[in-house]
mmCIF file of C-alpha atoms in Angstrom:
data_model
loop_
_atom_site.group_PDB
_atom_site.id
_atom_site.type_symbol
_atom_site.label_atom_id
_atom_site.label_comp_id
_atom_site.label_asym_id
_atom_site.label_seq_id
_atom_site.Cartn_x
_atom_site.Cartn_y
_atom_site.Cartn_z
ATOM 1 C CA MET A 1 0.000 0.000 0.000
ATOM 2 C CA THR A 2 1.344 3.431 -1.008
ATOM 3 C CA HIS A 3 1.739 5.808 1.931
ATOM 4 C CA VAL A 4 -0.147 9.064 1.283
ATOM 5 C CA ARG A 5 1.413 12.339 2.373
ATOM 6 C CA VAL A 6 -0.434 15.667 2.364
ATOM 7 C CA LYS A 7 1.347 18.866 3.361
ATOM 8 C CA GLY A 8 0.061 20.282 6.645
ATOM 9 C CA PHE A 9 -1.723 17.076 7.674
ATOM 10 C CA LYS A 10 -0.694 14.319 10.082
ATOM 11 C CA ILE A 11 -1.541 10.848 8.760
ATOM 12 C CA PHE A 12 -0.791 7.918 11.055
ATOM 13 C CA LYS A 13 -1.953 4.548 12.359
ATOM 14 C CA ASP A 14 -3.315 4.581 15.914
ATOM 15 C CA ARG A 15 -2.689 1.930 18.585
ATOM 16 C CA HIS A 16 -5.694 -0.058 17.329
ATOM 17 C CA GLY A 17 -4.269 -0.201 13.813
ATOM 18 C CA ARG A 18 -6.738 2.297 12.354
ATOM 19 C CA MET A 19 -5.603 5.116 10.082
ATOM 20 C CA ARG A 20 -6.116 8.640 11.383
ATOM 21 C CA CYS A 21 -5.674 12.092 9.867
ATOM 22 C CA TYR A 22 -5.808 15.647 11.210
ATOM 23 C CA HIS A 23 -4.680 19.132 10.179
ATOM 24 C CA ARG A 24 -1.590 20.099 12.209
ATOM 25 C CA ALA A 25 -2.333 23.823 12.489
ATOM 26 C CA THR A 26 -6.011 23.655 13.435
ATOM 27 C CA GLY A 27 -6.350 20.122 14.810
ATOM 28 C CA HIS A 28 -9.325 19.524 12.489
ATOM 29 C CA LYS A 29 -9.856 15.782 11.922
ATOM 30 C CA ILE A 30 -10.886 13.962 8.770
ATOM 31 C CA ASP A 31 -13.073 10.864 9.150
ATOM 32 C CA LEU A 32 -11.325 8.336 6.916
ATOM 33 C CA THR A 33 -14.345 6.024 6.958
ATOM 34 C CA GLU A 34 -16.384 8.694 5.144
ATOM 35 C CA ALA A 35 -13.478 10.104 3.098
ATOM 36 C CA PRO A 36 -11.028 7.250 2.445
ATOM 37 C CA LEU A 37 -7.366 8.172 2.334
ATOM 38 C CA GLY A 38 -6.370 9.364 -1.154
ATOM 39 C CA SER A 39 -9.940 9.542 -2.463
ATOM 40 C CA ALA A 40 -11.509 12.579 -4.159
ATOM 41 C CA GLU A 41 -13.609 13.154 -1.025
ATOM 42 C CA PHE A 42 -10.488 13.093 1.136
ATOM 43 C CA LEU A 43 -8.615 15.597 -1.039
ATOM 44 C CA ALA A 44 -11.685 17.874 -1.131
ATOM 45 C CA GLN A 45 -11.858 17.903 2.675
ATOM 46 C CA CYS A 46 -8.150 18.722 2.837
ATOM 47 C CA GLU A 47 -8.669 21.752 0.608
ATOM 48 C CA THR A 48 -11.688 22.903 2.644
ATOM 49 C CA ILE A 49 -9.725 22.694 5.907
ATOM 50 C CA ARG A 50 -6.808 24.618 4.350
ATOM 51 C CA ALA A 51 -9.171 27.364 3.203
ATOM 52 C CA ILE A 52 -10.679 27.644 6.681
ATOM 53 C CA ALA A 53 -7.195 27.871 8.233
ATOM 54 C CA VAL A 54 -6.182 30.652 5.825
ATOM 55 C CA ALA A 55 -9.396 32.578 6.548
ATOM 56 C CA GLN A 56 -8.831 32.280 10.296
ATOM 57 C CA LYS A 57 -5.261 33.493 9.923
ATOM 58 C CA GLU A 58 -6.379 36.512 7.919
ATOM 59 C CA LYS A 59 -8.888 37.372 10.638
ATOM 60 C CA GLY A 60 -6.132 37.456 13.242
ATOM 61 C CA PRO A 61 -4.355 40.636 14.362
ATOM 62 C CA ARG A 62 -2.074 42.098 11.705
ATOM 63 C CA ALA A 63 1.386 43.525 12.242
ATOM 64 C CA GLY A 64 1.431 47.306 12.601
ATOM 65 C CA THR A 65 -1.964 47.428 14.284
ATOM 66 C CA LEU A 66 -3.223 47.724 17.856
ATOM 67 C CA GLY A 67 -4.281 44.073 17.731
ATOM 68 C CA GLY A 68 -0.817 43.100 16.566
ATOM 69 C CA LEU A 69 0.782 44.907 19.512
ATOM 70 C CA ILE A 70 -1.561 43.205 21.981
ATOM 71 C CA LYS A 71 -0.910 39.795 20.430
ATOM 72 C CA GLY A 72 2.834 40.417 20.694
ATOM 73 C CA TYR A 73 2.525 41.349 24.372
ATOM 74 C CA PHE A 74 0.538 38.184 25.117
ATOM 75 C CA GLU A 75 3.494 36.202 23.755
ATOM 76 C CA THR A 76 6.044 37.818 26.096
ATOM 77 C CA GLY A 77 7.538 36.200 29.166
ATOM 78 C CA HIS A 78 6.284 39.139 31.227
ATOM 79 C CA PHE A 79 2.673 38.251 30.426
ATOM 80 C CA ALA A 80 3.301 34.543 31.019
ATOM 81 C CA ASN A 81 4.629 35.304 34.526
ATOM 82 C CA LEU A 82 1.541 37.247 35.600
ATOM 83 C CA ALA A 83 -0.976 35.667 37.945
ATOM 84 C CA GLU A 84 -3.579 33.532 36.212
ATOM 85 C CA ALA A 85 -6.386 35.890 37.265
ATOM 86 C CA THR A 86 -4.517 38.899 35.846
ATOM 87 C CA ARG A 87 -3.894 37.125 32.525
ATOM 88 C CA ARG A 88 -7.578 36.257 32.344
ATOM 89 C CA ASP A 89 -8.605 39.861 33.045
ATOM 90 C CA TYR A 90 -6.189 41.188 30.413
ATOM 91 C CA ARG A 91 -7.615 38.825 27.807
ATOM 92 C CA LYS A 92 -11.116 40.074 28.622
ATOM 93 C CA CYS A 93 -9.848 43.619 28.076
ATOM 94 C CA ALA A 94 -8.413 42.515 24.723
ATOM 95 C CA ASP A 95 -11.839 41.126 23.810
ATOM 96 C CA PHE A 96 -13.348 44.549 24.552
ATOM 97 C CA LEU A 97 -10.756 46.135 22.238
ATOM 98 C CA ALA A 98 -11.303 43.547 19.472
ATOM 99 C CA PRO A 99 -13.588 45.810 17.338
ATOM 100 C CA ILE A 100 -10.725 48.338 16.967
ATOM 101 C CA ARG A 101 -7.808 45.900 16.775
ATOM 102 C CA ASP A 102 -7.108 46.881 13.134
ATOM 103 C CA THR A 103 -6.338 50.478 14.178
ATOM 104 C CA PRO A 104 -2.942 51.335 12.600
ATOM 105 C CA VAL A 105 -0.167 52.020 15.088
ATOM 106 C CA HIS A 106 0.717 55.343 13.452
ATOM 107 C CA VAL A 107 -2.676 56.892 14.375
ATOM 108 C CA ILE A 108 -2.500 55.897 18.051
ATOM 109 C CA ASP A 109 -1.953 58.824 20.429
ATOM 110 C CA THR A 110 -2.957 59.881 23.936
ATOM 111 C CA PRO A 111 -6.287 61.532 22.939
ATOM 112 C CA LEU A 112 -7.320 58.320 21.147
ATOM 113 C CA ILE A 113 -6.504 56.167 24.182
ATOM 114 C CA ALA A 114 -8.315 58.653 26.451
ATOM 115 C CA GLY A 115 -11.391 58.324 24.231
ATOM 116 C CA ILE A 116 -11.201 54.516 24.396
ATOM 117 C CA HIS A 117 -10.876 54.789 28.181
ATOM 118 C CA ASP A 118 -13.965 57.012 28.419
ATOM 119 C CA LYS A 119 -16.012 54.692 26.216
ATOM 120 C CA ALA A 120 -14.933 51.680 28.257
ATOM 121 C CA ALA A 121 -16.039 53.385 31.487
ATOM 122 C CA LYS A 122 -19.548 53.843 30.053
ATOM 123 C CA LYS A 123 -19.831 50.311 28.683
ATOM 124 C CA ILE A 124 -18.014 48.105 31.215
ATOM 125 C CA GLY A 125 -17.616 50.329 34.281
ATOM 126 C CA TRP A 126 -14.837 52.434 35.800
ATOM 127 C CA ARG A 127 -12.849 49.538 37.256
ATOM 128 C CA ARG A 128 -12.685 47.538 34.004
ATOM 129 C CA ALA A 129 -11.964 50.724 32.084
ATOM 130 C CA ASN A 130 -8.922 51.304 34.275
ATOM 131 C CA MET A 131 -7.814 47.740 33.598
ATOM 132 C CA VAL A 132 -8.091 48.386 29.840
ATOM 133 C CA ARG A 133 -5.872 51.432 30.352
ATOM 134 C CA THR A 134 -3.385 49.349 32.350
ATOM 135 C CA LEU A 135 -3.274 46.655 29.663
ATOM 136 C CA LEU A 136 -2.602 49.229 26.944
ATOM 137 C CA SER A 137 0.115 50.821 29.066
ATOM 138 C CA GLU A 138 1.841 47.444 29.455
ATOM 139 C CA VAL A 139 1.457 46.683 25.747
ATOM 140 C CA PHE A 140 2.994 50.008 24.720
ATOM 141 C CA ARG A 141 5.744 49.749 27.339
ATOM 142 C CA HIS A 142 6.915 46.440 25.907
ATOM 143 C CA ALA A 143 6.487 47.539 22.289
ATOM 144 C CA ILE A 144 8.665 50.681 22.579
ATOM 145 C CA PRO A 145 12.055 48.888 22.873
ATOM 146 C CA GLN A 146 11.179 46.885 19.751
ATOM 147 C CA GLY A 147 10.540 50.052 17.750
ATOM 148 C CA LEU A 148 6.895 49.086 17.210
ATOM 149 C CA ILE A 149 5.452 52.276 18.720
ATOM 150 C CA ALA A 150 6.933 55.677 19.557
ATOM 151 C CA ALA A 151 5.636 56.213 23.105
ATOM 152 C CA ASN A 152 3.435 54.906 25.896
ATOM 153 C CA TYR A 153 0.264 56.782 24.988
ATOM 154 C CA ALA A 154 -1.724 55.279 27.879
ATOM 155 C CA LYS A 155 0.623 56.536 30.610
ATOM 156 C CA ASP A 156 -0.823 60.076 30.771
ATOM 157 C CA VAL A 157 -4.467 58.977 30.617
ATOM 158 C CA ILE A 158 -5.990 59.744 34.026
ATOM 159 C CA PRO A 159 -7.502 56.663 35.734
ATOM 160 C CA LYS A 160 -11.211 56.783 36.544
ATOM 161 C CA ARG A 161 -12.076 57.323 40.201
ATOM 162 C CA ARG A 162 -14.522 55.235 42.160
ATOM 163 C CA PRO A 163 -17.974 56.895 42.117
ATOM 164 C CA ARG A 164 -18.706 58.547 45.458
ATOM 165 C CA ASP A 165 -22.021 56.734 45.826
ATOM 166 C CA ARG A 166 -20.477 53.315 45.238
ATOM 167 C CA ALA A 167 -20.136 51.045 48.278
ATOM 168 C CA TYR A 168 -16.684 50.013 49.506
ATOM 169 C CA ALA A 169 -16.003 46.785 47.586
ATOM 170 C CA ASN A 170 -14.002 45.071 50.349
ATOM 171 C CA ARG A 171 -14.796 47.034 53.465
ATOM 172 C CA PRO A 172 -13.004 46.252 56.725
ATOM 173 C CA TRP A 173 -14.782 43.960 59.175
ATOM 174 C CA SER A 174 -15.844 45.272 62.568
ATOM 175 C CA ILE A 175 -14.739 43.509 65.760
ATOM 176 C CA GLU A 176 -18.358 42.437 66.373
ATOM 177 C CA GLU A 177 -18.631 40.916 62.907
ATOM 178 C CA ARG A 178 -15.338 39.106 63.340
ATOM 179 C CA ASP A 179 -16.417 37.566 66.651
ATOM 180 C CA ILE A 180 -19.854 36.544 65.385
ATOM 181 C CA VAL A 181 -18.476 34.912 62.244
ATOM 182 C CA LEU A 182 -15.799 32.978 64.131
ATOM 183 C CA SER A 183 -18.242 31.820 66.795
ATOM 184 C CA ARG A 184 -20.724 30.492 64.219
ATOM 185 C CA ALA A 185 -18.349 29.018 61.644
ATOM 186 C CA LYS A 186 -17.623 25.295 61.432
ATOM 187 C CA PRO A 187 -14.080 24.288 62.462
ATOM 188 C CA HIS A 188 -12.651 23.862 58.932
ATOM 189 C CA VAL A 189 -14.088 27.258 57.903
ATOM 190 C CA ARG A 190 -13.214 29.013 61.165
ATOM 191 C CA VAL A 191 -9.503 28.239 60.957
ATOM 192 C CA ALA A 192 -9.360 29.467 57.339
ATOM 193 C CA LEU A 193 -10.944 32.785 58.324
ATOM 194 C CA ALA A 194 -8.676 33.058 61.374
ATOM 195 C CA LEU A 195 -5.623 32.536 59.165
ATOM 196 C CA MET A 196 -6.706 35.334 56.819
ATOM 197 C CA MET A 197 -7.662 37.815 59.548
ATOM 198 C CA ASN A 198 -4.472 37.267 61.546
ATOM 199 C CA THR A 199 -1.984 37.434 58.658
ATOM 200 C CA GLY A 200 -3.470 39.681 55.970
ATOM 201 C CA LEU A 201 -2.875 36.908 53.426
ATOM 202 C CA ASP A 202 -4.884 37.087 50.235
ATOM 203 C CA PRO A 203 -7.624 34.402 50.361
ATOM 204 C CA SER A 204 -6.149 32.447 47.438
ATOM 205 C CA ASP A 205 -2.687 32.473 49.065
ATOM 206 C CA ALA A 206 -4.104 31.397 52.426
ATOM 207 C CA LEU A 207 -5.951 28.448 50.886
ATOM 208 C CA LYS A 208 -2.799 27.327 49.032
ATOM 209 C CA LEU A 209 -0.466 27.727 52.031
ATOM 210 C CA ARG A 210 1.451 24.488 52.574
ATOM 211 C CA LYS A 211 2.352 22.992 55.932
ATOM 212 C CA ASP A 212 6.070 23.185 55.083
ATOM 213 C CA GLN A 213 5.771 26.966 54.688
ATOM 214 C CA ILE A 214 5.307 27.338 58.451
ATOM 215 C CA ASP A 215 8.750 27.114 60.021
ATOM 216 C CA GLY A 216 8.557 27.445 63.767
ATOM 217 C CA ASP A 217 6.806 30.729 64.475
ATOM 218 C CA THR A 218 7.024 32.204 60.970
ATOM 219 C CA ILE A 219 5.073 31.757 57.739
ATOM 220 C CA TRP A 220 7.385 31.943 54.710
ATOM 221 C CA GLY A 221 5.884 32.352 51.297
ATOM 222 C CA VAL A 222 5.431 34.276 48.082
ATOM 223 C CA ARG A 223 2.370 36.304 47.247
ATOM 224 C CA GLY A 224 0.732 34.569 44.300
ATOM 225 C CA LYS A 225 -0.501 37.699 42.559
ATOM 226 C CA THR A 226 2.810 39.549 42.401
ATOM 227 C CA GLY A 227 5.501 37.007 43.283
ATOM 228 C CA GLU A 228 6.582 39.136 46.257
ATOM 229 C CA GLU A 229 8.041 37.437 49.320
ATOM 230 C CA VAL A 230 6.227 37.423 52.638
ATOM 231 C CA ALA A 231 7.543 36.558 56.104
ATOM 232 C CA ILE A 232 4.673 36.610 58.591
ATOM 233 C CA PRO A 233 5.164 35.845 62.295
ATOM 234 C CA VAL A 234 2.583 33.507 63.835
ATOM 235 C CA SER A 235 0.807 35.427 66.615
ATOM 236 C CA PRO A 236 -0.524 33.668 69.741
ATOM 237 C CA THR A 237 -4.088 34.090 68.440
ATOM 238 C CA LEU A 238 -3.206 32.513 65.117
ATOM 239 C CA GLN A 239 -1.254 29.711 66.785
ATOM 240 C CA ALA A 240 -4.320 28.849 68.862
ATOM 241 C CA ALA A 241 -6.383 28.669 65.667
ATOM 242 C CA LEU A 242 -3.773 26.494 63.917
ATOM 243 C CA ASP A 243 -3.680 24.147 66.901
ATOM 244 C CA SER A 244 -7.429 23.614 66.511
ATOM 245 C CA ILE A 245 -7.254 22.469 62.880
ATOM 246 C CA PRO A 246 -9.034 19.123 62.411
ATOM 247 C CA VAL A 247 -6.578 16.342 61.526
ATOM 248 C CA HIS A 248 -6.176 15.867 57.774
ATOM 249 C CA GLU A 249 -3.655 14.439 55.290
ATOM 250 C CA ALA A 250 -3.589 17.337 52.800
ATOM 251 C CA ALA A 251 -0.246 19.043 52.098
ATOM 252 C CA THR A 252 -1.928 22.401 52.660
ATOM 253 C CA VAL A 253 -2.445 23.927 56.095
ATOM 254 C CA LEU A 254 -6.171 24.265 55.457
ATOM 255 C CA ALA A 255 -8.503 21.510 54.306
ATOM 256 C CA SER A 256 -12.185 21.062 53.583
ATOM 257 C CA SER A 257 -14.524 18.922 55.672
ATOM 258 C CA GLN A 258 -13.568 16.019 53.377
ATOM 259 C CA GLY A 259 -9.897 16.390 54.345
ATOM 260 C CA GLY A 260 -8.701 17.546 50.927
ATOM 261 C CA PRO A 261 -7.200 20.899 49.873
ATOM 262 C CA TRP A 262 -9.639 23.738 49.348
ATOM 263 C CA THR A 263 -10.173 25.212 45.907
ATOM 264 C CA TYR A 264 -10.835 28.940 45.814
ATOM 265 C CA ASN A 265 -14.249 28.417 44.211
ATOM 266 C CA GLY A 266 -15.106 25.714 46.725
ATOM 267 C CA PHE A 267 -14.322 27.853 49.747
ATOM 268 C CA SER A 268 -16.020 30.895 48.200
ATOM 269 C CA THR A 269 -19.207 28.870 47.746
ATOM 270 C CA VAL A 270 -19.168 27.651 51.353
ATOM 271 C CA TRP A 271 -18.366 31.173 52.615
ATOM 272 C CA HIS A 272 -21.151 32.786 50.567
ATOM 273 C CA ARG A 273 -23.742 30.319 51.849
ATOM 274 C CA PHE A 274 -22.583 30.789 55.451
ATOM 275 C CA LYS A 275 -22.428 34.593 55.181
ATOM 276 C CA THR A 276 -25.877 34.816 53.592
ATOM 277 C CA GLY A 277 -27.345 32.879 56.504
ATOM 278 C CA LEU A 278 -25.829 35.304 59.024
ATOM 279 C CA GLU A 279 -27.127 38.285 57.029
ATOM 280 C CA GLU A 280 -30.648 36.831 56.992
ATOM 281 C CA GLU A 281 -30.483 36.457 60.776
ATOM 282 C CA GLY A 282 -29.441 40.096 61.054
ATOM 283 C CA LEU A 283 -26.179 39.177 62.796
ATOM 284 C CA ILE A 284 -23.877 40.878 60.270
ATOM 285 C CA ALA A 285 -24.267 43.746 57.827
ATOM 286 C CA PRO A 286 -24.083 43.121 54.056
ATOM 287 C CA GLY A 287 -20.745 43.571 52.360
ATOM 288 C CA LEU A 288 -18.409 41.207 54.205
ATOM 289 C CA THR A 289 -15.863 39.681 51.817
ATOM 290 C CA LEU A 290 -12.850 37.425 52.219
ATOM 291 C CA LYS A 291 -10.599 40.066 50.667
ATOM 292 C CA GLY A 292 -12.040 42.495 53.187
ATOM 293 C CA LEU A 293 -10.027 40.687 55.877
ATOM 294 C CA ARG A 294 -6.835 41.871 54.177
ATOM 295 C CA HIS A 295 -8.210 45.407 54.236
ATOM 296 C CA THR A 296 -9.116 44.921 57.905
ATOM 297 C CA VAL A 297 -5.510 44.132 58.847
ATOM 298 C CA ALA A 298 -4.211 47.155 56.920
ATOM 299 C CA THR A 299 -6.839 49.492 58.384
ATOM 300 C CA THR A 300 -6.321 48.292 61.941
ATOM 301 C CA LEU A 301 -2.560 48.805 61.759
ATOM 302 C CA ARG A 302 -2.908 52.203 60.083
ATOM 303 C CA GLU A 303 -5.292 53.412 62.783
ATOM 304 C CA ALA A 304 -2.871 52.089 65.398
ATOM 305 C CA GLY A 305 -0.290 54.535 64.043
ATOM 306 C CA LEU A 306 1.961 52.292 61.922
ATOM 307 C CA ASP A 307 3.322 53.815 58.732
ATOM 308 C CA GLU A 308 2.327 52.532 55.323
ATOM 309 C CA ARG A 309 5.756 51.058 54.595
ATOM 310 C CA ARG A 310 5.608 48.699 57.565
ATOM 311 C CA ILE A 311 2.082 47.654 56.694
ATOM 312 C CA ALA A 312 3.144 47.031 53.092
ATOM 313 C CA ASP A 313 6.020 44.865 54.302
ATOM 314 C CA LEU A 314 3.637 42.644 56.235
ATOM 315 C CA LEU A 315 1.189 42.359 53.325
ATOM 316 C CA GLY A 316 3.929 41.607 50.795
ATOM 317 C CA GLN A 317 3.439 44.776 48.797
ATOM 318 C CA LYS A 318 7.139 45.639 48.394
ATOM 319 C CA THR A 319 8.703 44.637 45.081
ATOM 320 C CA PRO A 320 11.692 42.471 46.016
ATOM 321 C CA SER A 321 14.605 41.275 43.933
ATOM 322 C CA MET A 322 14.341 37.613 42.975
ATOM 323 C CA ALA A 323 17.841 37.226 44.376
ATOM 324 C CA ARG A 324 16.945 38.461 47.847
ATOM 325 C CA HIS A 325 19.104 36.708 50.395
ATOM 326 C CA TYR A 326 17.560 34.643 53.162
ATOM 327 C CA SER A 327 19.087 36.940 55.775
ATOM 328 C CA ARG A 328 17.245 39.890 54.322
ATOM 329 C CA SER A 329 13.983 37.970 54.576
ATOM 330 C CA ALA A 330 14.877 37.093 58.163
ATOM 331 C CA ASN A 331 15.352 40.790 58.957
ATOM 332 C CA LEU A 332 11.987 41.478 57.386
ATOM 333 C CA ALA A 333 10.423 38.801 59.585
ATOM 334 C CA ASP A 334 11.883 40.440 62.710
ATOM 335 C CA LYS A 335 10.375 43.785 61.753
ATOM 336 C CA ASN A 336 7.084 42.146 60.888
ATOM 337 C CA ARG A 337 7.088 40.477 64.304
ATOM 338 C CA GLU A 338 6.763 43.929 65.871
ATOM 339 C CA THR A 339 4.048 44.787 63.356
ATOM 340 C CA MET A 340 2.116 41.610 64.172
ATOM 341 C CA ALA A 341 2.421 42.341 67.898
ATOM 342 C CA THR A 342 0.787 45.724 67.240
ATOM 343 C CA LEU A 343 -2.067 44.047 65.364
ATOM 344 C CA GLU A 344 -2.563 41.567 68.223
ATOM 345 C CA LYS A 345 -2.636 44.343 70.868
ATOM 346 C CA GLU A 346 -4.945 46.560 68.825
ATOM 347 C CA ASN A 347 -7.446 43.760 68.217
ATOM 348 C CA ALA A 348 -7.433 42.928 71.925
ATOM 349 C CA ARG A 349 -7.928 46.604 72.852
ATOM 350 C CA ARG A 350 -10.877 46.959 70.478
ATOM 351 C CA ALA A 351 -12.428 43.749 71.735
ATOM 352 C CA LYS A 352 -12.309 45.070 75.322
ATOM 353 C CA ILE A 353 -14.068 48.259 74.248
ATOM 354 C CA VAL A 354 -16.758 46.410 72.322
ATOM 355 C CA LYS A 355 -17.551 43.813 75.005
ATOM 356 C CA PRO A 356 -18.550 46.272 77.793
ATOM 357 C CA SER A 357 -20.663 48.230 75.304
ATOM 358 C CA ALA A 358 -22.498 45.079 74.306
ATOM 359 C CA GLU A 359 -23.080 44.180 77.957
ATOM 360 C CA LYS A 360 -24.518 47.646 78.670
ATOM 361 C CA ARG A 361 -26.909 47.320 75.714
ATOM 362 C CA GLN A 362 -27.994 43.913 77.010
ATOM 363 C CA THR A 363 -28.633 45.359 80.514
ATOM 364 C CA ARG A 364 -30.750 48.223 79.139
ATOM 365 C CA SER A 365 -32.824 45.827 77.031
ATOM 366 C CA GLU A 366 -33.566 43.741 80.130
#
């Protein structure tokens, strides 16, 4: 039997001895039972698939256009190293810009980007509009050294401000809300919330925290969103919560009621159901979020008089060198130990103020 070869197509025999064929570029398969190899039907399908592939390629972003610049940025190592959520958001922004992707590079300027920014704010909201601006700024920043564009035309576009009548997206929790939530939560949920509210860790980072990242009285890790190092001392309150973790075999510190690692979506679903129940009982006000616990730590420390730099160090907001020495991280942990002690004292002080007030209200009601 003569072996048939067709440029651009993979023709092979599978493990069951049956002949298979697919187009390498698109992955489109040809059913060889309906279009036998080498037949007129087979060759016709090959030509149809080629035509489709060419049409798809022509629809793609062209060089020298806005779409071409965005496509080039998505192929950079910088984009590949971003957090998964950030990459997903940037691709959504690119989808919004798709109708104007054929805009020639030579007509792009700051007024044009400002107009795009304004239109985005009306169609997809101020926050997404600012993300579109950020994406374009990154695209232009990486295209300049390659000589693909003259300047970063998004840099001088003023970001949209949050509307004054818009609620705080991740408002800080009150001491009362914290105590109520912890007292009503099931053990595997309670310890997760305690970890977040006593470290300032982002929820996704807290859920992924491994047991081997806790060395003695310090949590060592890297913030998933930015890759920044964190060295967080374990406070007495947090240690008590960690000691109460139900026994499980997962590699992560936290685990679900089934004993396996939490997924972010899984914990979010459990948290939403639990929170909604407390809201319906009137025990907490609407607006509590997991990310709000990170804001709570920052707000508490700021009100206690700590400067923003120290708070940023605890939350992992400083951009470190990838070659940071372990000793430097150790020094950071020592400084953060003082910061964590302040958080512990401030929470205790607020709790003492709240408790007598609650008792007085109870006495009056009686």
